[in-house]
Amino acid sequence: MALPFFGKKPAGGDQAESSRPGSKTGRGEVTTSLEFTQLGDMGALAAAAGKILVAEELAEDVAVIEEAAVLFANANDGAAQAVLDEAVEGAGRGSEQLWRMLFDLLRVTGDKAAFDSRSVRYAQLFEKSPPVWDQAEPAQAGSAPREAAPAVNLSGNLSGNARSQFEQLVRIGAKLGKLRVDLSRLRGIDDAGASLFSETLQSLRQGKVKVAILGAEHALRLIEPMLKVGEPEGRPFWLCALAMLQQIGDEARFEDMAVNFAVTFEESPSSWEPQQDAVSLTDSSSLPLRHEDVPAPVRKGFVMEGVVGGAQPEVLRALSAYASEHQQIEIDASQLKRLEFVSAGALFNQLAQLQSQGKQTMIRAPNEMVAALMRVMGIDQVARIEARKF
């Protein structure tokens, strides 16, 4: 069994002795200092190892939590499950945290049969209802991580007053190369807003930024009453509708609307341009640029989802761009299936730097396996972690 990475510091004694890998404390607890130099600029993580406290748990539970979290982070799902199974089915019933980790692991790996069988045992032991099956898409071991594009949710009435926000959107898109825009919550669009949105899409396209549009049909329904064939009015609405159809990849509707535009304004609009190669904007699918109206769930703050891996994952560059514009940083981790070990170290460094700048970070609703790794790596010392409802 792997030793805990960060145990509680001893009350006294030789500092050098207590910092050696695997050195024992007076009560059977373990402190371990790790060498991260091979992972790049992660010295802050190693330096902080002696300052990180583990939540009060039985020593054997702490060891299991840490071992299972690290095994899962390294995509060794079978071994992580075996460690948790042994802990909860042993002589003792194990802490409820171990059970929460096991249930979330089974959700992520899609093992409903095992989930159901453990649910019966859980109900017997704790005399309360077990958690409900809510399958996450499996985080496949060994698959290439696919980082999420930053999400931009537009709501209310879109007008020309949003110009500064759209200029910021273009800057972020230029930095990251991809964006996801959700229009499903818009209530209205005026002519200045339509002009602004079409100009923004044109700027993003010229910058070779990949854009996925959700709720485009909803937005088009708001615009269509303004499109009157043969009446040369509302030109910004026509241009906005054409730009959206171009972005979402509906060539047939684009060509029909282009003909009507030419008839109405006696000029030809921009021609249809073949779509750029598809890009994976989320973990669960590649989100092709399409016209179906698929409202996204309301997500607050910066979204981390799918599998995040690598020493400097792209999602951390996106987080850096987001953090540069915010003092209070809120990370939605509700759909984050796996955070790889090396990425967790890089995330710690980034959040520690933000903390040193006086910025506060909240990480909301990570699954129990990810939350356990965050505590192992000390991320809870540089950010608040809000557990999701169990």
mmCIF file of C-alpha atoms in Angstrom:
data_model
loop_
_atom_site.group_PDB
_atom_site.id
_atom_site.type_symbol
_atom_site.label_atom_id
_atom_site.label_comp_id
_atom_site.label_asym_id
_atom_site.label_seq_id
_atom_site.Cartn_x
_atom_site.Cartn_y
_atom_site.Cartn_z
ATOM 1 C CA MET A 1 0.000 0.000 0.000
ATOM 2 C CA ALA A 2 1.314 3.445 -0.880
ATOM 3 C CA LEU A 3 2.221 5.734 1.982
ATOM 4 C CA PRO A 4 0.337 8.997 2.515
ATOM 5 C CA PHE A 5 1.979 11.811 0.609
ATOM 6 C CA PHE A 6 1.245 14.532 3.113
ATOM 7 C CA GLY A 7 0.713 13.570 6.744
ATOM 8 C CA LYS A 8 0.368 15.759 9.781
ATOM 9 C CA LYS A 9 3.558 17.404 10.977
ATOM 10 C CA PRO A 10 4.936 16.090 14.241
ATOM 11 C CA ALA A 11 4.630 18.342 17.250
ATOM 12 C CA GLY A 12 8.369 18.516 17.672
ATOM 13 C CA GLY A 13 11.614 16.790 16.856
ATOM 14 C CA ASP A 14 14.303 17.085 14.258
ATOM 15 C CA GLN A 15 12.972 18.915 11.193
ATOM 16 C CA ALA A 16 15.333 17.090 8.864
ATOM 17 C CA GLU A 17 14.340 13.744 10.338
ATOM 18 C CA SER A 18 10.620 14.433 9.921
ATOM 19 C CA SER A 19 11.027 15.495 6.310
ATOM 20 C CA ARG A 20 12.629 12.275 5.096
ATOM 21 C CA PRO A 21 10.405 10.177 2.821
ATOM 22 C CA GLY A 22 8.397 7.722 4.872
ATOM 23 C CA SER A 23 9.555 8.954 8.294
ATOM 24 C CA LYS A 24 7.234 8.003 11.150
ATOM 25 C CA THR A 25 5.664 10.401 13.615
ATOM 26 C CA GLY A 26 4.960 9.602 17.203
ATOM 27 C CA ARG A 27 1.398 8.361 16.529
ATOM 28 C CA GLY A 28 1.862 6.164 13.501
ATOM 29 C CA GLU A 29 1.261 8.990 11.053
ATOM 30 C CA VAL A 30 3.530 9.513 8.093
ATOM 31 C CA THR A 31 5.061 12.527 6.434
ATOM 32 C CA THR A 32 6.562 12.305 2.986
ATOM 33 C CA SER A 33 8.334 14.970 1.019
ATOM 34 C CA LEU A 34 8.167 14.625 -2.738
ATOM 35 C CA GLU A 35 10.619 15.648 -5.433
ATOM 36 C CA PHE A 36 8.832 17.404 -8.284
ATOM 37 C CA THR A 37 11.804 18.835 -10.164
ATOM 38 C CA GLN A 38 11.338 16.354 -13.007
ATOM 39 C CA LEU A 39 7.846 17.771 -13.583
ATOM 40 C CA GLY A 40 8.961 21.298 -14.322
ATOM 41 C CA ASP A 41 8.444 24.424 -12.239
ATOM 42 C CA MET A 42 6.699 22.792 -9.295
ATOM 43 C CA GLY A 43 9.034 23.778 -6.491
ATOM 44 C CA ALA A 44 6.257 25.565 -4.628
ATOM 45 C CA LEU A 45 4.403 22.285 -4.229
ATOM 46 C CA ALA A 46 7.376 20.519 -2.698
ATOM 47 C CA ALA A 47 8.097 23.503 -0.459
ATOM 48 C CA ALA A 48 4.537 23.450 0.831
ATOM 49 C CA ALA A 49 4.506 19.735 1.664
ATOM 50 C CA GLY A 50 5.421 20.249 5.296
ATOM 51 C CA LYS A 51 2.661 22.839 5.766
ATOM 52 C CA ILE A 52 -0.246 20.818 4.440
ATOM 53 C CA LEU A 53 -2.644 19.285 6.931
ATOM 54 C CA VAL A 54 -4.786 16.231 6.331
ATOM 55 C CA ALA A 55 -8.375 16.239 7.582
ATOM 56 C CA GLU A 56 -9.001 14.324 10.786
ATOM 57 C CA GLU A 57 -9.507 10.680 9.808
ATOM 58 C CA LEU A 58 -8.346 7.357 11.112
ATOM 59 C CA ALA A 59 -4.771 6.746 10.022
ATOM 60 C CA GLU A 60 -5.725 3.663 8.004
ATOM 61 C CA ASP A 61 -8.512 5.577 6.242
ATOM 62 C CA VAL A 62 -6.154 8.438 5.375
ATOM 63 C CA ALA A 63 -3.728 5.982 3.792
ATOM 64 C CA VAL A 64 -6.508 4.348 1.748
ATOM 65 C CA ILE A 65 -7.922 7.708 0.641
ATOM 66 C CA GLU A 66 -4.545 8.912 -0.558
ATOM 67 C CA GLU A 67 -3.588 5.664 -2.264
ATOM 68 C CA ALA A 68 -6.915 5.346 -4.091
ATOM 69 C CA ALA A 69 -6.857 9.003 -5.148
ATOM 70 C CA VAL A 70 -3.379 8.741 -6.634
ATOM 71 C CA LEU A 71 -4.118 5.438 -8.378
ATOM 72 C CA PHE A 72 -7.228 6.961 -9.958
ATOM 73 C CA ALA A 73 -5.306 10.096 -10.959
ATOM 74 C CA ASN A 74 -2.863 7.828 -12.784
ATOM 75 C CA ALA A 75 -5.775 6.093 -14.598
ATOM 76 C CA ASN A 76 -5.344 2.863 -12.634
ATOM 77 C CA ASP A 77 -9.067 2.505 -11.987
ATOM 78 C CA GLY A 78 -9.078 -1.216 -11.216
ATOM 79 C CA ALA A 79 -6.429 -0.894 -8.517
ATOM 80 C CA ALA A 80 -8.160 2.155 -7.024
ATOM 81 C CA GLN A 81 -11.431 0.230 -6.806
ATOM 82 C CA ALA A 82 -9.708 -2.769 -5.244
ATOM 83 C CA VAL A 83 -8.188 -0.561 -2.527
ATOM 84 C CA LEU A 84 -11.551 1.033 -1.726
ATOM 85 C CA ASP A 85 -13.435 -2.276 -1.856
ATOM 86 C CA GLU A 86 -11.031 -3.836 0.601
ATOM 87 C CA ALA A 87 -11.404 -0.872 2.962
ATOM 88 C CA VAL A 88 -15.211 -0.784 2.996
ATOM 89 C CA GLU A 89 -15.704 -4.562 3.085
ATOM 90 C CA GLY A 90 -13.082 -5.254 5.740
ATOM 91 C CA ALA A 91 -13.536 -5.774 9.448
ATOM 92 C CA GLY A 92 -14.737 -2.197 9.855
ATOM 93 C CA ARG A 93 -17.245 -0.496 7.662
ATOM 94 C CA GLY A 94 -14.814 2.271 6.705
ATOM 95 C CA SER A 95 -15.516 5.981 6.830
ATOM 96 C CA GLU A 96 -18.358 7.412 4.788
ATOM 97 C CA GLN A 97 -15.786 9.303 2.732
ATOM 98 C CA LEU A 98 -14.396 5.997 1.491
ATOM 99 C CA TRP A 99 -17.887 4.973 0.408
ATOM 100 C CA ARG A 100 -18.437 8.298 -1.363
ATOM 101 C CA MET A 101 -15.171 7.819 -3.232
ATOM 102 C CA LEU A 102 -16.142 4.299 -4.231
ATOM 103 C CA PHE A 103 -19.568 5.359 -5.504
ATOM 104 C CA ASP A 104 -18.097 8.216 -7.547
ATOM 105 C CA LEU A 105 -15.407 5.932 -8.960
ATOM 106 C CA LEU A 106 -18.093 3.485 -10.092
ATOM 107 C CA ARG A 107 -20.063 6.324 -11.656
ATOM 108 C CA VAL A 108 -17.053 7.497 -13.639
ATOM 109 C CA THR A 109 -16.167 3.979 -14.805
ATOM 110 C CA GLY A 110 -19.815 3.218 -15.650
ATOM 111 C CA ASP A 111 -20.081 0.084 -13.492
ATOM 112 C CA LYS A 112 -23.766 0.198 -12.508
ATOM 113 C CA ALA A 113 -23.926 -3.433 -11.389
ATOM 114 C CA ALA A 114 -21.175 -2.878 -8.829
ATOM 115 C CA PHE A 115 -22.772 0.444 -7.837
ATOM 116 C CA ASP A 116 -26.102 -1.254 -7.134
ATOM 117 C CA SER A 117 -24.552 -4.073 -5.115
ATOM 118 C CA ARG A 118 -22.549 -1.615 -2.977
ATOM 119 C CA SER A 119 -25.718 0.467 -2.493
ATOM 120 C CA VAL A 120 -27.406 -2.428 -0.691
ATOM 121 C CA ARG A 121 -24.422 -2.858 1.627
ATOM 122 C CA TYR A 122 -24.242 0.900 2.265
ATOM 123 C CA ALA A 123 -27.919 1.050 3.250
ATOM 124 C CA GLN A 124 -27.423 -1.845 5.681
ATOM 125 C CA LEU A 125 -24.385 -0.284 7.329
ATOM 126 C CA PHE A 126 -25.481 3.337 7.585
ATOM 127 C CA GLU A 127 -29.241 2.769 7.828
ATOM 128 C CA LYS A 128 -30.059 5.438 5.288
ATOM 129 C CA SER A 129 -30.729 5.677 1.588
ATOM 130 C CA PRO A 130 -27.752 5.092 -0.706
ATOM 131 C CA PRO A 131 -26.799 7.605 -3.389
ATOM 132 C CA VAL A 132 -28.649 7.631 -6.694
ATOM 133 C CA TRP A 133 -26.982 6.342 -9.854
ATOM 134 C CA ASP A 134 -26.048 9.293 -12.021
ATOM 135 C CA GLN A 135 -23.584 8.032 -14.569
ATOM 136 C CA ALA A 136 -20.768 10.258 -15.710
ATOM 137 C CA GLU A 137 -19.274 9.470 -19.080
ATOM 138 C CA PRO A 138 -16.400 7.063 -18.434
ATOM 139 C CA ALA A 139 -12.976 8.655 -18.165
ATOM 140 C CA GLN A 140 -11.082 6.127 -20.234
ATOM 141 C CA ALA A 141 -7.692 5.075 -18.956
ATOM 142 C CA GLY A 142 -4.931 5.799 -21.402
ATOM 143 C CA SER A 143 -7.034 8.085 -23.585
ATOM 144 C CA ALA A 144 -5.671 11.426 -24.625
ATOM 145 C CA PRO A 145 -6.984 14.190 -22.375
ATOM 146 C CA ARG A 146 -9.321 16.639 -24.047
ATOM 147 C CA GLU A 147 -9.562 19.996 -22.347
ATOM 148 C CA ALA A 148 -12.695 22.091 -22.330
ATOM 149 C CA ALA A 149 -13.114 25.365 -24.129
ATOM 150 C CA PRO A 150 -14.054 28.310 -21.920
ATOM 151 C CA ALA A 151 -17.808 28.812 -21.888
ATOM 152 C CA VAL A 152 -19.456 32.184 -22.517
ATOM 153 C CA ASN A 153 -23.138 32.377 -21.531
ATOM 154 C CA LEU A 154 -25.179 35.253 -22.985
ATOM 155 C CA SER A 155 -28.435 36.191 -21.269
ATOM 156 C CA GLY A 156 -30.933 39.036 -21.166
ATOM 157 C CA ASN A 157 -31.223 41.467 -24.069
ATOM 158 C CA LEU A 158 -28.233 41.715 -26.379
ATOM 159 C CA SER A 159 -27.520 45.329 -27.336
ATOM 160 C CA GLY A 160 -24.648 47.536 -28.357
ATOM 161 C CA ASN A 161 -23.908 48.222 -24.680
ATOM 162 C CA ALA A 162 -22.122 44.848 -24.539
ATOM 163 C CA ARG A 163 -19.290 45.994 -26.825
ATOM 164 C CA SER A 164 -16.599 45.994 -24.113
ATOM 165 C CA GLN A 165 -17.543 42.457 -23.041
ATOM 166 C CA PHE A 166 -17.403 41.244 -26.645
ATOM 167 C CA GLU A 167 -14.009 42.846 -27.160
ATOM 168 C CA GLN A 168 -12.823 40.906 -24.111
ATOM 169 C CA LEU A 169 -14.345 37.743 -25.576
ATOM 170 C CA VAL A 170 -12.341 38.242 -28.779
ATOM 171 C CA ARG A 171 -9.135 38.733 -26.772
ATOM 172 C CA ILE A 172 -9.707 35.548 -24.784
ATOM 173 C CA GLY A 173 -10.549 33.635 -27.960
ATOM 174 C CA ALA A 174 -7.359 34.856 -29.618
ATOM 175 C CA LYS A 175 -5.327 33.611 -26.652
ATOM 176 C CA LEU A 176 -6.957 30.188 -26.405
ATOM 177 C CA GLY A 177 -7.972 29.402 -29.965
ATOM 178 C CA LYS A 178 -11.440 28.140 -29.075
ATOM 179 C CA LEU A 179 -14.629 29.289 -27.374
ATOM 180 C CA ARG A 180 -18.057 27.923 -26.551
ATOM 181 C CA VAL A 181 -20.940 30.407 -26.726
ATOM 182 C CA ASP A 182 -24.379 29.625 -25.279
ATOM 183 C CA LEU A 183 -27.255 31.761 -26.597
ATOM 184 C CA SER A 184 -30.097 29.734 -25.104
ATOM 185 C CA ARG A 185 -30.825 32.262 -22.339
ATOM 186 C CA LEU A 186 -31.158 35.347 -24.535
ATOM 187 C CA ARG A 187 -34.480 37.145 -24.281
ATOM 188 C CA GLY A 188 -34.003 39.622 -27.093
ATOM 189 C CA ILE A 189 -31.575 41.132 -29.630
ATOM 190 C CA ASP A 190 -31.715 44.692 -30.981
ATOM 191 C CA ASP A 191 -30.121 45.903 -34.214
ATOM 192 C CA ALA A 192 -26.972 47.176 -32.477
ATOM 193 C CA GLY A 193 -26.616 43.861 -30.633
ATOM 194 C CA ALA A 194 -27.090 41.897 -33.846
ATOM 195 C CA SER A 195 -24.432 43.984 -35.569
ATOM 196 C CA LEU A 196 -22.071 43.556 -32.622
ATOM 197 C CA PHE A 197 -22.545 39.785 -32.517
ATOM 198 C CA SER A 198 -21.979 39.316 -36.266
ATOM 199 C CA GLU A 199 -18.851 41.519 -36.109
ATOM 200 C CA THR A 200 -17.564 39.477 -33.170
ATOM 201 C CA LEU A 201 -18.082 36.179 -34.999
ATOM 202 C CA GLN A 202 -16.301 37.630 -38.029
ATOM 203 C CA SER A 203 -13.354 38.714 -35.853
ATOM 204 C CA LEU A 204 -13.142 35.284 -34.240
ATOM 205 C CA ARG A 205 -13.267 33.590 -37.644
ATOM 206 C CA GLN A 206 -10.503 35.847 -38.987
ATOM 207 C CA GLY A 207 -8.457 34.956 -35.921
ATOM 208 C CA LYS A 208 -8.966 31.235 -36.685
ATOM 209 C CA VAL A 209 -10.737 30.773 -33.352
ATOM 210 C CA LYS A 210 -12.877 27.634 -33.206
ATOM 211 C CA VAL A 211 -16.362 28.549 -31.965
ATOM 212 C CA ALA A 212 -19.122 26.187 -30.846
ATOM 213 C CA ILE A 213 -22.562 27.818 -30.594
ATOM 214 C CA LEU A 214 -25.250 26.347 -28.365
ATOM 215 C CA GLY A 215 -28.832 27.587 -28.503
ATOM 216 C CA ALA A 216 -28.376 29.034 -31.999
ATOM 217 C CA GLU A 217 -31.881 28.020 -33.088
ATOM 218 C CA HIS A 218 -33.296 29.906 -30.126
ATOM 219 C CA ALA A 219 -31.354 33.024 -31.119
ATOM 220 C CA LEU A 220 -32.442 32.702 -34.751
ATOM 221 C CA ARG A 221 -36.065 32.516 -33.642
ATOM 222 C CA LEU A 222 -35.561 35.877 -31.915
ATOM 223 C CA ILE A 223 -34.126 37.365 -35.122
ATOM 224 C CA GLU A 224 -36.372 35.849 -37.791
ATOM 225 C CA PRO A 225 -39.348 38.189 -37.189
ATOM 226 C CA MET A 226 -37.037 41.058 -38.207
ATOM 227 C CA LEU A 227 -36.153 39.455 -41.558
ATOM 228 C CA LYS A 228 -38.656 40.679 -44.132
ATOM 229 C CA VAL A 229 -37.846 39.695 -47.702
ATOM 230 C CA GLY A 230 -38.154 42.654 -50.093
ATOM 231 C CA GLU A 231 -38.121 45.253 -47.321
ATOM 232 C CA PRO A 232 -34.581 46.694 -47.072
ATOM 233 C CA GLU A 233 -34.620 47.195 -43.307
ATOM 234 C CA GLY A 234 -32.907 45.474 -40.393
ATOM 235 C CA ARG A 235 -29.709 44.762 -42.288
ATOM 236 C CA PRO A 236 -27.771 43.946 -39.038
ATOM 237 C CA PHE A 237 -30.280 41.181 -38.253
ATOM 238 C CA TRP A 238 -29.720 39.606 -41.671
ATOM 239 C CA LEU A 239 -25.951 39.766 -41.284
ATOM 240 C CA CYS A 240 -26.154 38.309 -37.774
ATOM 241 C CA ALA A 241 -28.348 35.431 -38.941
ATOM 242 C CA LEU A 242 -26.023 34.679 -41.859
ATOM 243 C CA ALA A 243 -22.959 34.798 -39.599
ATOM 244 C CA MET A 244 -24.518 32.375 -37.135
ATOM 245 C CA LEU A 245 -25.581 29.963 -39.854
ATOM 246 C CA GLN A 246 -22.022 30.088 -41.216
ATOM 247 C CA GLN A 247 -20.579 29.395 -37.767
ATOM 248 C CA ILE A 248 -22.947 26.542 -36.943
ATOM 249 C CA GLY A 249 -22.353 24.886 -40.306
ATOM 250 C CA ASP A 250 -25.854 24.895 -41.857
ATOM 251 C CA GLU A 251 -24.975 25.486 -45.515
ATOM 252 C CA ALA A 252 -28.457 24.818 -46.955
ATOM 253 C CA ARG A 253 -30.164 27.387 -44.748
ATOM 254 C CA PHE A 254 -27.297 29.810 -45.319
ATOM 255 C CA GLU A 255 -27.725 29.630 -49.107
ATOM 256 C CA ASP A 256 -31.505 30.150 -48.884
ATOM 257 C CA MET A 257 -31.042 33.159 -46.628
ATOM 258 C CA ALA A 258 -28.276 34.557 -48.856
ATOM 259 C CA VAL A 259 -30.642 34.518 -51.840
ATOM 260 C CA ASN A 260 -33.305 36.355 -49.824
ATOM 261 C CA PHE A 261 -30.702 38.867 -48.641
ATOM 262 C CA ALA A 262 -29.611 39.554 -52.234
ATOM 263 C CA VAL A 263 -33.221 40.082 -53.303
ATOM 264 C CA THR A 264 -33.915 42.410 -50.380
ATOM 265 C CA PHE A 265 -30.760 44.576 -50.430
ATOM 266 C CA GLU A 266 -29.722 44.139 -54.079
ATOM 267 C CA GLU A 267 -26.257 43.037 -53.057
ATOM 268 C CA SER A 268 -24.549 39.723 -52.467
ATOM 269 C CA PRO A 269 -23.581 38.729 -48.925
ATOM 270 C CA SER A 270 -20.327 37.004 -48.097
ATOM 271 C CA SER A 271 -20.060 33.564 -49.664
ATOM 272 C CA TRP A 272 -20.252 30.344 -47.723
ATOM 273 C CA GLU A 273 -16.859 29.266 -46.441
ATOM 274 C CA PRO A 274 -16.006 25.623 -45.738
ATOM 275 C CA GLN A 275 -15.764 24.898 -42.041
ATOM 276 C CA GLN A 276 -12.366 24.542 -40.421
ATOM 277 C CA ASP A 277 -11.365 21.158 -39.096
ATOM 278 C CA ALA A 278 -13.460 20.058 -36.134
ATOM 279 C CA VAL A 279 -11.963 20.677 -32.723
ATOM 280 C CA SER A 280 -12.741 18.954 -29.449
ATOM 281 C CA LEU A 281 -14.227 21.664 -27.280
ATOM 282 C CA THR A 282 -15.446 19.445 -24.450
ATOM 283 C CA ASP A 283 -14.533 16.084 -23.042
ATOM 284 C CA SER A 284 -17.788 14.312 -23.803
ATOM 285 C CA SER A 285 -18.000 15.116 -27.503
ATOM 286 C CA SER A 286 -16.338 17.201 -30.182
ATOM 287 C CA LEU A 287 -19.313 19.598 -30.322
ATOM 288 C CA PRO A 288 -19.451 20.047 -34.105
ATOM 289 C CA LEU A 289 -20.631 23.494 -35.106
ATOM 290 C CA ARG A 290 -24.287 22.747 -35.713
ATOM 291 C CA HIS A 291 -27.715 24.369 -35.584
ATOM 292 C CA GLU A 292 -29.574 22.177 -33.105
ATOM 293 C CA ASP A 293 -30.838 24.057 -30.090
ATOM 294 C CA VAL A 294 -29.165 22.306 -27.172
ATOM 295 C CA PRO A 295 -29.481 24.454 -24.052
ATOM 296 C CA ALA A 296 -26.502 23.996 -21.767
ATOM 297 C CA PRO A 297 -26.976 23.646 -18.031
ATOM 298 C CA VAL A 298 -26.350 26.843 -16.117
ATOM 299 C CA ARG A 299 -22.700 26.762 -15.098
ATOM 300 C CA LYS A 300 -21.097 29.472 -12.988
ATOM 301 C CA GLY A 301 -17.555 30.726 -13.308
ATOM 302 C CA PHE A 302 -14.707 28.894 -15.043
ATOM 303 C CA VAL A 303 -15.570 25.362 -16.170
ATOM 304 C CA MET A 304 -13.139 22.457 -15.756
ATOM 305 C CA GLU A 305 -14.477 19.218 -17.188
ATOM 306 C CA GLY A 306 -13.521 15.897 -18.682
ATOM 307 C CA VAL A 307 -9.996 14.594 -18.184
ATOM 308 C CA VAL A 308 -7.292 17.147 -17.407
ATOM 309 C CA GLY A 309 -3.774 15.831 -17.890
ATOM 310 C CA GLY A 310 -0.212 16.883 -18.597
ATOM 311 C CA ALA A 311 2.306 19.093 -16.793
ATOM 312 C CA GLN A 312 0.951 22.274 -18.410
ATOM 313 C CA PRO A 313 -2.541 21.437 -19.668
ATOM 314 C CA GLU A 314 -4.258 23.928 -21.951
ATOM 315 C CA VAL A 315 -7.091 24.332 -19.472
ATOM 316 C CA LEU A 316 -4.667 26.006 -17.047
ATOM 317 C CA ARG A 317 -3.798 28.594 -19.671
ATOM 318 C CA ALA A 318 -7.512 29.219 -20.032
ATOM 319 C CA LEU A 319 -7.817 29.522 -16.256
ATOM 320 C CA SER A 320 -4.959 32.034 -16.226
ATOM 321 C CA ALA A 321 -6.774 34.163 -18.795
ATOM 322 C CA TYR A 322 -9.993 33.942 -16.793
ATOM 323 C CA ALA A 323 -8.242 34.787 -13.514
ATOM 324 C CA SER A 324 -6.635 37.885 -15.040
ATOM 325 C CA GLU A 325 -10.133 39.366 -15.321
ATOM 326 C CA HIS A 326 -11.486 38.297 -11.908
ATOM 327 C CA GLN A 327 -10.599 38.848 -8.264
ATOM 328 C CA GLN A 328 -12.928 36.121 -7.001
ATOM 329 C CA ILE A 329 -12.312 32.956 -9.021
ATOM 330 C CA GLU A 330 -15.014 30.311 -9.101
ATOM 331 C CA ILE A 331 -14.202 26.978 -10.747
ATOM 332 C CA ASP A 332 -17.074 24.661 -11.691
ATOM 333 C CA ALA A 333 -15.602 21.158 -11.376
ATOM 334 C CA SER A 334 -18.916 19.290 -11.349
ATOM 335 C CA GLN A 335 -18.117 17.601 -14.674
ATOM 336 C CA LEU A 336 -14.385 17.115 -14.040
ATOM 337 C CA LYS A 337 -14.017 13.338 -14.322
ATOM 338 C CA ARG A 338 -10.297 12.960 -13.692
ATOM 339 C CA LEU A 339 -7.461 15.268 -12.680
ATOM 340 C CA GLU A 340 -4.150 13.602 -13.425
ATOM 341 C CA PHE A 341 -1.417 13.694 -10.774
ATOM 342 C CA VAL A 342 0.995 15.949 -12.637
ATOM 343 C CA SER A 343 -1.817 18.340 -13.591
ATOM 344 C CA ALA A 344 -2.837 18.554 -9.936
ATOM 345 C CA GLY A 345 0.658 19.751 -9.097
ATOM 346 C CA ALA A 346 0.530 22.356 -11.845
ATOM 347 C CA LEU A 347 -2.905 23.475 -10.637
ATOM 348 C CA PHE A 348 -1.571 23.841 -7.081
ATOM 349 C CA ASN A 349 1.223 26.103 -8.319
ATOM 350 C CA GLN A 350 -1.174 28.264 -10.302
ATOM 351 C CA LEU A 351 -3.657 28.638 -7.449
ATOM 352 C CA ALA A 352 -0.850 29.351 -4.981
ATOM 353 C CA GLN A 353 0.330 32.157 -7.253
ATOM 354 C CA LEU A 354 -3.198 33.565 -7.458
ATOM 355 C CA GLN A 355 -3.474 33.387 -3.684
ATOM 356 C CA SER A 356 -0.224 35.345 -3.351
ATOM 357 C CA GLN A 357 -1.829 38.028 -5.533
ATOM 358 C CA GLY A 358 -4.688 38.347 -3.046
ATOM 359 C CA LYS A 359 -7.166 36.439 -5.198
ATOM 360 C CA GLN A 360 -9.566 33.895 -3.739
ATOM 361 C CA THR A 361 -10.526 30.680 -5.493
ATOM 362 C CA MET A 362 -13.539 28.439 -4.932
ATOM 363 C CA ILE A 363 -13.656 24.970 -6.534
ATOM 364 C CA ARG A 364 -17.220 23.740 -6.665
ATOM 365 C CA ALA A 365 -18.557 20.184 -6.679
ATOM 366 C CA PRO A 366 -15.635 17.979 -7.769
ATOM 367 C CA ASN A 367 -16.328 14.255 -7.536
ATOM 368 C CA GLU A 368 -14.941 12.544 -4.444
ATOM 369 C CA MET A 369 -11.983 10.954 -6.245
ATOM 370 C CA VAL A 370 -10.859 14.324 -7.621
ATOM 371 C CA ALA A 371 -11.522 16.081 -4.302
ATOM 372 C CA ALA A 372 -9.402 13.524 -2.458
ATOM 373 C CA LEU A 373 -6.502 14.087 -4.840
ATOM 374 C CA MET A 374 -6.848 17.849 -4.395
ATOM 375 C CA ARG A 375 -6.496 17.403 -0.649
ATOM 376 C CA VAL A 376 -3.525 15.075 -1.085
ATOM 377 C CA MET A 377 -1.807 17.698 -3.242
ATOM 378 C CA GLY A 378 -2.622 20.550 -0.869
ATOM 379 C CA ILE A 379 -4.933 22.361 -3.263
ATOM 380 C CA ASP A 380 -7.370 22.825 -0.384
ATOM 381 C CA GLN A 381 -4.707 25.015 1.240
ATOM 382 C CA VAL A 382 -4.752 27.528 -1.622
ATOM 383 C CA ALA A 383 -8.431 27.294 -2.601
ATOM 384 C CA ARG A 384 -11.748 26.452 -0.961
ATOM 385 C CA ILE A 385 -13.255 23.167 -2.128
ATOM 386 C CA GLU A 386 -17.027 22.958 -1.907
ATOM 387 C CA ALA A 387 -18.128 19.340 -1.837
ATOM 388 C CA ARG A 388 -20.990 18.309 -4.055
ATOM 389 C CA LYS A 389 -24.163 16.920 -2.580
ATOM 390 C CA PHE A 390 -23.962 13.190 -1.917
#
